[in-house]
Structures are given as structure tokens and as C-alpha cells.
C-alpha atoms as a printed R data frame, in Angstrom:
    type eleno elety resid chain resno       x      y       z
1   ATOM     1    CA   UNK     A     1   0.000  0.000   0.000
2   ATOM     2    CA   UNK     A     2   0.978  3.613  -0.588
3   ATOM     3    CA   UNK     A     3   0.673  6.339   2.050
4   ATOM     4    CA   UNK     A     4   0.130  9.839   0.616
5   ATOM     5    CA   UNK     A     5   0.451 12.992   2.735
6   ATOM     6    CA   UNK     A     6  -0.753 16.429   1.608
7   ATOM     7    CA   UNK     A     7   0.343 19.137   4.071
8   ATOM     8    CA   UNK     A     8  -1.661 22.340   3.716
9   ATOM     9    CA   UNK     A     9  -1.448 25.544   5.706
10  ATOM    10    CA   UNK     A    10  -4.433 24.621   7.894
11  ATOM    11    CA   UNK     A    11  -5.003 20.887   7.518
12  ATOM    12    CA   UNK     A    12  -2.969 17.839   6.583
13  ATOM    13    CA   UNK     A    13  -4.763 15.135   4.598
14  ATOM    14    CA   UNK     A    14  -3.470 11.580   4.523
15  ATOM    15    CA   UNK     A    15  -4.660  8.903   2.127
16  ATOM    16    CA   UNK     A    16  -3.966  5.193   1.947
17  ATOM    17    CA   UNK     A    17  -3.982  3.616  -1.515
18  ATOM    18    CA   UNK     A    18  -4.342 -0.047  -2.398
19  ATOM    19    CA   UNK     A    19  -3.342  0.098  -6.045
20  ATOM    20    CA   UNK     A    20  -5.381  2.915  -7.598
21  ATOM    21    CA   UNK     A    21  -8.101  2.799  -4.945
22  ATOM    22    CA   UNK     A    22  -8.055  5.019  -1.893
23  ATOM    23    CA   UNK     A    23  -9.119  2.753   0.963
24  ATOM    24    CA   UNK     A    24  -8.716  5.103   3.941
25  ATOM    25    CA   UNK     A    25  -8.134  8.755   4.643
26  ATOM    26    CA   UNK     A    26  -7.559 11.073   7.591
27  ATOM    27    CA   UNK     A    27  -7.595 14.846   8.137
28  ATOM    28    CA   UNK     A    28  -5.567 16.412  10.937
29  ATOM    29    CA   UNK     A    29  -4.553 19.970  11.809
30  ATOM    30    CA   UNK     A    30  -1.241 21.225  10.447
31  ATOM    31    CA   UNK     A    31   1.036 22.184  13.308
32  ATOM    32    CA   UNK     A    32   4.310 23.723  12.148
33  ATOM    33    CA   UNK     A    33   5.941 23.123  15.543
34  ATOM    34    CA   UNK     A    34   5.471 19.342  15.587
35  ATOM    35    CA   UNK     A    35   8.774 17.489  15.638
36  ATOM    36    CA   UNK     A    36   9.678 14.448  13.565
37  ATOM    37    CA   UNK     A    37   9.251 12.254  16.646
38  ATOM    38    CA   UNK     A    38   5.747 13.612  17.288
39  ATOM    39    CA   UNK     A    39   4.797 13.112  13.644
40  ATOM    40    CA   UNK     A    40   6.033  9.523  13.746
41  ATOM    41    CA   UNK     A    41   3.880  8.788  16.804
42  ATOM    42    CA   UNK     A    42   0.866 10.407  15.114
43  ATOM    43    CA   UNK     A    43   1.329  8.431  11.903
44  ATOM    44    CA   UNK     A    44   1.685  5.133  13.733
45  ATOM    45    CA   UNK     A    45  -1.419  5.916  15.778
46  ATOM    46    CA   UNK     A    46  -3.503  6.549  12.669
47  ATOM    47    CA   UNK     A    47  -2.148  3.516  10.856
48  ATOM    48    CA   UNK     A    48  -2.849  1.320  13.886
49  ATOM    49    CA   UNK     A    49  -6.563  2.082  13.625
50  ATOM    50    CA   UNK     A    50  -6.862  0.548  10.154
51  ATOM    51    CA   UNK     A    51  -7.715 -3.185  10.013
52  ATOM    52    CA   UNK     A    52  -5.544 -3.799   6.952
53  ATOM    53    CA   UNK     A    53  -2.394 -2.518   8.626
54  ATOM    54    CA   UNK     A    54  -0.199 -3.758  11.431
55  ATOM    55    CA   UNK     A    55   0.669 -1.816  14.550
56  ATOM    56    CA   UNK     A    56   3.688 -0.199  12.891
57  ATOM    57    CA   UNK     A    57   3.496  1.959   9.782
58  ATOM    58    CA   UNK     A    58   6.148 -0.107   8.039
59  ATOM    59    CA   UNK     A    59   4.298 -3.417   8.374
60  ATOM    60    CA   UNK     A    60   2.198 -3.028   5.208
61  ATOM    61    CA   UNK     A    61   3.183  0.333   3.709
62  ATOM    62    CA   UNK     A    62   5.283 -0.097   0.570
63  ATOM    63    CA   UNK     A    63   5.803  3.584  -0.251
64  ATOM    64    CA   UNK     A    64   5.249  7.159   0.925
65  ATOM    65    CA   UNK     A    65   4.531 10.266  -1.174
66  ATOM    66    CA   UNK     A    66   4.502 13.741   0.404
67  ATOM    67    CA   UNK     A    67   3.890 17.318  -0.680
68  ATOM    68    CA   UNK     A    68   3.808 20.310   1.642
69  ATOM    69    CA   UNK     A    69   3.133 24.036   1.447
70  ATOM    70    CA   UNK     A    70   4.703 24.447   4.907
71  ATOM    71    CA   UNK     A    71   8.521 24.198   4.672
72  ATOM    72    CA   UNK     A    72   9.063 23.439   8.377
73  ATOM    73    CA   UNK     A    73   6.676 20.485   8.246
74  ATOM    74    CA   UNK     A    74   8.304 19.168   5.067
75  ATOM    75    CA   UNK     A    75  11.659 19.277   6.862
76  ATOM    76    CA   UNK     A    76  10.304 17.230   9.782
77  ATOM    77    CA   UNK     A    77   8.575 14.727   7.500
78  ATOM    78    CA   UNK     A    78  11.838 14.275   5.644
79  ATOM    79    CA   UNK     A    79  13.408 13.362   8.976
80  ATOM    80    CA   UNK     A    80  10.523 10.986   9.724
81  ATOM    81    CA   UNK     A    81  11.063  9.074   6.486
82  ATOM    82    CA   UNK     A    82  14.820  8.956   7.027
83  ATOM    83    CA   UNK     A    83  14.883  8.037  10.708
84  ATOM    84    CA   UNK     A    84  11.853  5.801  11.157
85  ATOM    85    CA   UNK     A    85  11.037  4.408   7.710
86  ATOM    86    CA   UNK     A    86  14.357  4.438   5.916
87  ATOM    87    CA   UNK     A    87  13.635  1.091   4.249
88  ATOM    88    CA   UNK     A    88  10.414  2.367   2.632
89  ATOM    89    CA   UNK     A    89  10.737  4.264  -0.697
90  ATOM    90    CA   UNK     A    90   9.630  7.873  -0.203
91  ATOM    91    CA   UNK     A    91   9.013 10.703  -2.675
92  ATOM    92    CA   UNK     A    92   8.890 14.279  -1.387
93  ATOM    93    CA   UNK     A    93   7.648 16.670  -4.051
94  ATOM    94    CA   UNK     A    94  10.257 19.369  -4.558
95  ATOM    95    CA   UNK     A    95  12.413 20.707  -7.416
96  ATOM    96    CA   UNK     A    96  13.967 17.806  -9.299
97  ATOM    97    CA   UNK     A    97  11.074 15.401  -8.766
98  ATOM    98    CA   UNK     A    98   9.504 14.190 -12.022
99  ATOM    99    CA   UNK     A    99   5.859 15.227 -12.284
100 ATOM   100    CA   UNK     A   100   5.418 15.232 -16.049
101 ATOM   101    CA   UNK     A   101   3.773 18.676 -15.838
102 ATOM   102    CA   UNK     A   102   5.591 21.471 -17.740
103 ATOM   103    CA   UNK     A   103   5.340 24.700 -15.715
104 ATOM   104    CA   UNK     A   104   4.939 27.749 -17.942
105 ATOM   105    CA   UNK     A   105   5.502 30.389 -15.259
106 ATOM   106    CA   UNK     A   106   7.966 33.261 -14.901
107 ATOM   107    CA   UNK     A   107   9.502 31.458 -11.913
108 ATOM   108    CA   UNK     A   108   8.404 27.801 -11.746
109 ATOM   109    CA   UNK     A   109   9.880 27.428  -8.250
110 ATOM   110    CA   UNK     A   110   7.262 29.849  -6.902
111 ATOM   111    CA   UNK     A   111   4.381 27.501  -7.713
112 ATOM   112    CA   UNK     A   112   3.181 25.491  -4.731
113 ATOM   113    CA   UNK     A   113   3.811 21.766  -4.958
114 ATOM   114    CA   UNK     A   114   0.157 21.007  -4.242
115 ATOM   115    CA   UNK     A   115  -0.942 23.061  -7.255
116 ATOM   116    CA   UNK     A   116   1.306 21.123  -9.621
117 ATOM   117    CA   UNK     A   117   0.121 17.856  -8.109
118 ATOM   118    CA   UNK     A   118  -3.496 18.956  -8.572
119 ATOM   119    CA   UNK     A   119  -2.787 19.749 -12.210
120 ATOM   120    CA   UNK     A   120  -1.290 16.300 -12.718
121 ATOM   121    CA   UNK     A   121  -4.267 14.576 -11.114
122 ATOM   122    CA   UNK     A   122  -6.748 16.650 -13.105
123 ATOM   123    CA   UNK     A   123  -5.141 15.853 -16.450
124 ATOM   124    CA   UNK     A   124  -4.949 12.155 -15.586
125 ATOM   125    CA   UNK     A   125  -8.623 11.989 -14.616
126 ATOM   126    CA   UNK     A   126 -10.268 14.461 -16.989
127 ATOM   127    CA   UNK     A   127  -7.732 15.601 -19.581
128 ATOM   128    CA   UNK     A   128  -7.045 19.180 -20.643
129 ATOM   129    CA   UNK     A   129  -7.773 21.974 -20.927
130 ATOM   130    CA   UNK     A   130  -9.048 22.271 -17.393
131 ATOM   131    CA   UNK     A   131  -9.233 24.562 -14.374
132 ATOM   132    CA   UNK     A   132  -8.756 23.251 -10.832
133 ATOM   133    CA   UNK     A   133 -10.444 25.211  -8.050
134 ATOM   134    CA   UNK     A   134  -8.999 24.270  -4.650
135 ATOM   135    CA   UNK     A   135 -10.946 25.494  -1.621
136 ATOM   136    CA   UNK     A   136  -8.321 25.577   1.116
137 ATOM   137    CA   UNK     A   137  -6.737 28.244   3.302
138 ATOM   138    CA   UNK     A   138  -6.613 30.204   0.045
139 ATOM   139    CA   UNK     A   139  -8.938 29.596  -2.874
140 ATOM   140    CA   UNK     A   140  -6.683 28.807  -5.803
141 ATOM   141    CA   UNK     A   141  -7.561 28.526  -9.484
142 ATOM   142    CA   UNK     A   142  -5.070 26.619 -11.650
143 ATOM   143    CA   UNK     A   143  -5.174 26.557 -15.441
144 ATOM   144    CA   UNK     A   144  -3.933 23.533 -17.387
145 ATOM   145    CA   UNK     A   145  -3.639 23.506 -21.162
146 ATOM   146    CA   UNK     A   146  -4.828 20.841 -23.578
147 ATOM   147    CA   UNK     A   147  -1.243 19.522 -23.613
148 ATOM   148    CA   UNK     A   148  -1.139 19.145 -19.849
149 ATOM   149    CA   UNK     A   149   0.948 22.255 -19.200
150 ATOM   150    CA   UNK     A   150   0.510 24.318 -16.061
151 ATOM   151    CA   UNK     A   151   0.025 27.771 -17.534
152 ATOM   152    CA   UNK     A   152  -0.827 29.893 -14.473
153 ATOM   153    CA   UNK     A   153  -3.508 30.630 -11.955
154 ATOM   154    CA   UNK     A   154  -5.283 32.872  -9.496
155 ATOM   155    CA   UNK     A   155  -4.959 33.084  -5.697
156 ATOM   156    CA   UNK     A   156  -7.771 34.569  -3.597
157 ATOM   157    CA   UNK     A   157  -8.478 34.623   0.156
158 ATOM   158    CA   UNK     A   158 -10.086 31.403   1.322
159 ATOM   159    CA   UNK     A   159 -13.487 30.965   2.916
160 ATOM   160    CA   UNK     A   160 -12.190 30.527   6.470
161 ATOM   161    CA   UNK     A   161  -9.837 33.516   6.134
162 ATOM   162    CA   UNK     A   162 -12.768 35.684   5.058
163 ATOM   163    CA   UNK     A   163 -14.947 34.515   7.946
164 ATOM   164    CA   UNK     A   164 -12.148 35.172  10.443
165 ATOM   165    CA   UNK     A   165 -11.520 38.642   8.991
166 ATOM   166    CA   UNK     A   166 -15.201 39.584   9.247
167 ATOM   167    CA   UNK     A   167 -15.339 38.446  12.863
168 ATOM   168    CA   UNK     A   168 -12.197 40.340  13.830
169 ATOM   169    CA   UNK     A   169 -12.728 43.587  11.922
170 ATOM   170    CA   UNK     A   170 -16.501 44.025  12.261
171 ATOM   171    CA   UNK     A   171 -17.424 45.683  15.559
172 ATOM   172    CA   UNK     A   172 -20.852 44.003  15.684
173 ATOM   173    CA   UNK     A   173 -19.872 40.810  13.867
174 ATOM   174    CA   UNK     A   174 -18.492 37.548  15.186
175 ATOM   175    CA   UNK     A   175 -17.057 34.308  13.908
176 ATOM   176    CA   UNK     A   176 -19.815 32.079  12.560
177 ATOM   177    CA   UNK     A   177 -20.320 28.507  11.430
178 ATOM   178    CA   UNK     A   178 -19.714 28.141   7.713
179 ATOM   179    CA   UNK     A   179 -23.067 26.794   6.556
180 ATOM   180    CA   UNK     A   180 -25.620 27.382   3.816
181 ATOM   181    CA   UNK     A   181 -28.323 29.855   4.982
182 ATOM   182    CA   UNK     A   182 -32.056 29.461   4.414
183 ATOM   183    CA   UNK     A   183 -32.027 32.028   1.605
184 ATOM   184    CA   UNK     A   184 -29.848 34.629  -0.053
185 ATOM   185    CA   UNK     A   185 -31.580 37.392   1.909
186 ATOM   186    CA   UNK     A   186 -30.499 36.783   5.487
187 ATOM   187    CA   UNK     A   187 -33.083 37.278   8.245
188 ATOM   188    CA   UNK     A   188 -30.439 37.810  10.945
189 ATOM   189    CA   UNK     A   189 -26.775 38.755  11.155
190 ATOM   190    CA   UNK     A   190 -25.489 35.177  11.122
191 ATOM   191    CA   UNK     A   191 -27.532 34.233   8.062
192 ATOM   192    CA   UNK     A   192 -26.539 37.455   6.326
193 ATOM   193    CA   UNK     A   193 -22.854 36.616   6.867
194 ATOM   194    CA   UNK     A   194 -23.376 33.027   5.744
195 ATOM   195    CA   UNK     A   195 -25.121 34.229   2.592
196 ATOM   196    CA   UNK     A   196 -22.262 36.610   1.864
197 ATOM   197    CA   UNK     A   197 -19.748 33.803   2.204
198 ATOM   198    CA   UNK     A   198 -21.572 31.019   0.331
199 ATOM   199    CA   UNK     A   199 -23.085 33.038  -2.517
200 ATOM   200    CA   UNK     A   200 -20.232 35.509  -2.635
201 ATOM   201    CA   UNK     A   201 -17.670 32.768  -3.153
202 ATOM   202    CA   UNK     A   202 -19.913 30.994  -5.671
203 ATOM   203    CA   UNK     A   203 -20.085 34.224  -7.662
204 ATOM   204    CA   UNK     A   204 -16.329 34.651  -7.381
205 ATOM   205    CA   UNK     A   205 -15.731 31.131  -8.688
206 ATOM   206    CA   UNK     A   206 -18.083 31.633 -11.631
207 ATOM   207    CA   UNK     A   207 -16.567 34.986 -12.544
208 ATOM   208    CA   UNK     A   208 -12.929 33.935 -12.306
209 ATOM   209    CA   UNK     A   209 -13.404 30.580 -14.038
210 ATOM   210    CA   UNK     A   210 -15.357 32.082 -16.957
211 ATOM   211    CA   UNK     A   211 -12.559 34.575 -17.575
212 ATOM   212    CA   UNK     A   212  -9.862 31.913 -17.292
213 ATOM   213    CA   UNK     A   213 -11.706 29.556 -19.642
214 ATOM   214    CA   UNK     A   214 -12.004 32.318 -22.242
215 ATOM   215    CA   UNK     A   215  -8.217 32.719 -22.224
216 ATOM   216    CA   UNK     A   216  -7.454 29.011 -22.001
217 ATOM   217    CA   UNK     A   217  -9.405 27.672 -24.995
218 ATOM   218    CA   UNK     A   218 -10.992 28.903 -28.214
219 ATOM   219    CA   UNK     A   219 -14.226 27.373 -26.979
220 ATOM   220    CA   UNK     A   220 -14.604 27.888 -23.203
221 ATOM   221    CA   UNK     A   221 -17.062 24.969 -23.133
222 ATOM   222    CA   UNK     A   222 -14.109 22.649 -23.805
223 ATOM   223    CA   UNK     A   223 -12.595 23.516 -20.399
224 ATOM   224    CA   UNK     A   224 -13.374 21.071 -17.584
225 ATOM   225    CA   UNK     A   225 -13.661 22.670 -14.136
226 ATOM   226    CA   UNK     A   226 -12.726 20.475 -11.172
227 ATOM   227    CA   UNK     A   227 -13.364 21.434  -7.555
228 ATOM   228    CA   UNK     A   228 -11.341 20.039  -4.658
229 ATOM   229    CA   UNK     A   229 -10.421 20.986  -1.103
230 ATOM   230    CA   UNK     A   230 -12.151 20.598   2.236
231 ATOM   231    CA   UNK     A   231 -14.593 23.505   1.782
232 ATOM   232    CA   UNK     A   232 -15.617 22.731  -1.806
233 ATOM   233    CA   UNK     A   233 -19.007 21.234  -0.783
234 ATOM   234    CA   UNK     A   234 -20.100 24.645   0.509
235 ATOM   235    CA   UNK     A   235 -19.993 26.100  -3.016
236 ATOM   236    CA   UNK     A   236 -20.772 23.108  -5.232
237 ATOM   237    CA   UNK     A   237 -24.530 23.570  -5.200
238 ATOM   238    CA   UNK     A   238 -24.360 27.281  -5.987
239 ATOM   239    CA   UNK     A   239 -21.635 27.573  -8.630
240 ATOM   240    CA   UNK     A   240 -22.742 27.182 -12.234
241 ATOM   241    CA   UNK     A   241 -19.335 26.358 -13.725
242 ATOM   242    CA   UNK     A   242 -18.045 23.383 -11.711
243 ATOM   243    CA   UNK     A   243 -18.184 20.158 -13.729
244 ATOM   244    CA   UNK     A   244 -16.532 17.680 -11.366
245 ATOM   245    CA   UNK     A   245 -15.872 17.333  -7.649
246 ATOM   246    CA   UNK     A   246 -12.805 15.279  -6.704
247 ATOM   247    CA   UNK     A   247 -12.056 15.572  -2.963
248 ATOM   248    CA   UNK     A   248  -8.914 13.419  -3.213
249 ATOM   249    CA   UNK     A   249  -7.378 15.116  -6.244
250 ATOM   250    CA   UNK     A   250  -4.083 15.986  -4.507
251 ATOM   251    CA   UNK     A   251  -3.719 12.490  -3.080
252 ATOM   252    CA   UNK     A   252  -4.338 10.973  -6.517
253 ATOM   253    CA   UNK     A   253  -1.683 13.284  -7.944
254 ATOM   254    CA   UNK     A   254   0.743 12.160  -5.251
255 ATOM   255    CA   UNK     A   255   0.117  8.542  -6.201
256 ATOM   256    CA   UNK     A   256   0.933  9.360  -9.815
257 ATOM   257    CA   UNK     A   257   4.127 11.206  -8.850
258 ATOM   258    CA   UNK     A   258   5.233  8.256  -6.733
259 ATOM   259    CA   UNK     A   259   4.706  5.894  -9.659
260 ATOM   260    CA   UNK     A   260   6.716  8.139 -11.982
261 ATOM   261    CA   UNK     A   261   9.640  8.509  -9.602
262 ATOM   262    CA   UNK     A   262   9.905  5.132  -7.891
263 ATOM   263    CA   UNK     A   263   8.242  2.432  -9.938
264 ATOM   264    CA   UNK     A   264   9.908  3.613 -13.163
265 ATOM   265    CA   UNK     A   265  13.233  4.513 -11.620
């Protein structure tokens, strides 16, 4: 089995693959101050809960694939793979790792590893041209050409960031649960804020994606739009442009990168 680890700014998502099938997954908070020893204990604890695995991570895991947007966590995970699981092949996505995705950016090293991995997964599953909308700490829009090239993207504040900002900067506002309100016209402050978040972000997605699709293809209808990320379900029912929802897109991309760098090495 293959263990995939996607470290985001807020959450870390782990997926366990048996071949091409994801058979288990976990979501934990990203803590930049966790040490390699703490991460090893956490991983073994999660693995121990799965009936297909032994008590130690190395009992049934044949490979590990990792990408991280938090450099300090990537450093500690590198130490985890070296110190505790040195006999298990591991791929950490960083410059020099084969992804098969040409990056047509002014400075390719600036592009987050997760965004390249998402592009790879999207092309594998749906082909190009496509746009990946990832609802995470930031809401990112990534454009992929018909040839599978990463051609650029958009970065906007994420849903949780916007909710936190409203609660902190509004004198009569507070942090609220992110949920769909009864209607667009809120009947109280909480519902009004929820409507602003849900329908506001849906409108943002539609506006940005339509403009990107017009630049990406002669016929914008040829562009497939894929949503991913933990908060994607909040917008799926309201956006008019999203074609596919793939919650495990980054993990699938990590599986593909592992295959390209280990199994073909």
C-alpha cells in the first residue's frame, strides 16, 4: 500500500492507496511546531486504527509520497522518512522530482507543490484543458492547457480567512459557522454573513473561471472545471461552472508522482 500525505497551511490530509483505490483517509490539523518524533507517533497511531495494517506503519506500507506548502513540516517529515522508515521508498515533491507537468511560469519554483500535483491529477482523470479550483486556506484557481501544461492561476483569500476577517474587523460581527443559509436574503446577522460567504464565493468562482476559460481555450465549453479541497461542498450547489468534484485530487496526484519517480526509476 501507498501512504500519501498532503500538508496544507491549515489541515494535513493523509490517504492510503491499495493500487489505484483510496481505501482510507484522515484529516488532521497542520502544526508547524510538531517534531519528527511527534509526527512519527501520530502516523503510527492513525495507521494502527486501520484493520488492513499492522501496529507499525512499516508493516504493510510499501511507499510514501509527500507534498507540503509548509517548509518546516516538510523538513520534519523528511526526517521521519529517514529516521523511522528508511527502508520504505519515499518521494517528497520538490524541485527535481519528475511530475510530467511542464510549468509555464515566470519562476516555476514559486508555484506550490500542491498546485502542480493537482494539475497532474486533473489531467490524468479528466484531460485538458481544465481549471482546478482548490478550496483551502486560500482559494486557488489553476489553469492547465490541452497539452497538460501548467500555464498559471489565481490566488484569492479562502473561505475561512474571510470569515475570520469579518469576525475580527466588524465591531458588531463575530465568527460564525460556515453553513448554507435558508435564503440569499439573510433574516439575521449570522444568516446574512453566511449568505455573503456562500453566494459571494460561488459568484467569485463563476466569474474567475469564466474569464480563465475564455483565455485558455478557443471554446470555453471545452474547459473542464474540477473542484477540490475541504470547503468545496459549501460552493458546489451554488456555482454554475463546476463540472466535477474530486475531494482526493491531490492524493491521486501524489500517487501518480510516486509511480513516476519510484516504480519507473
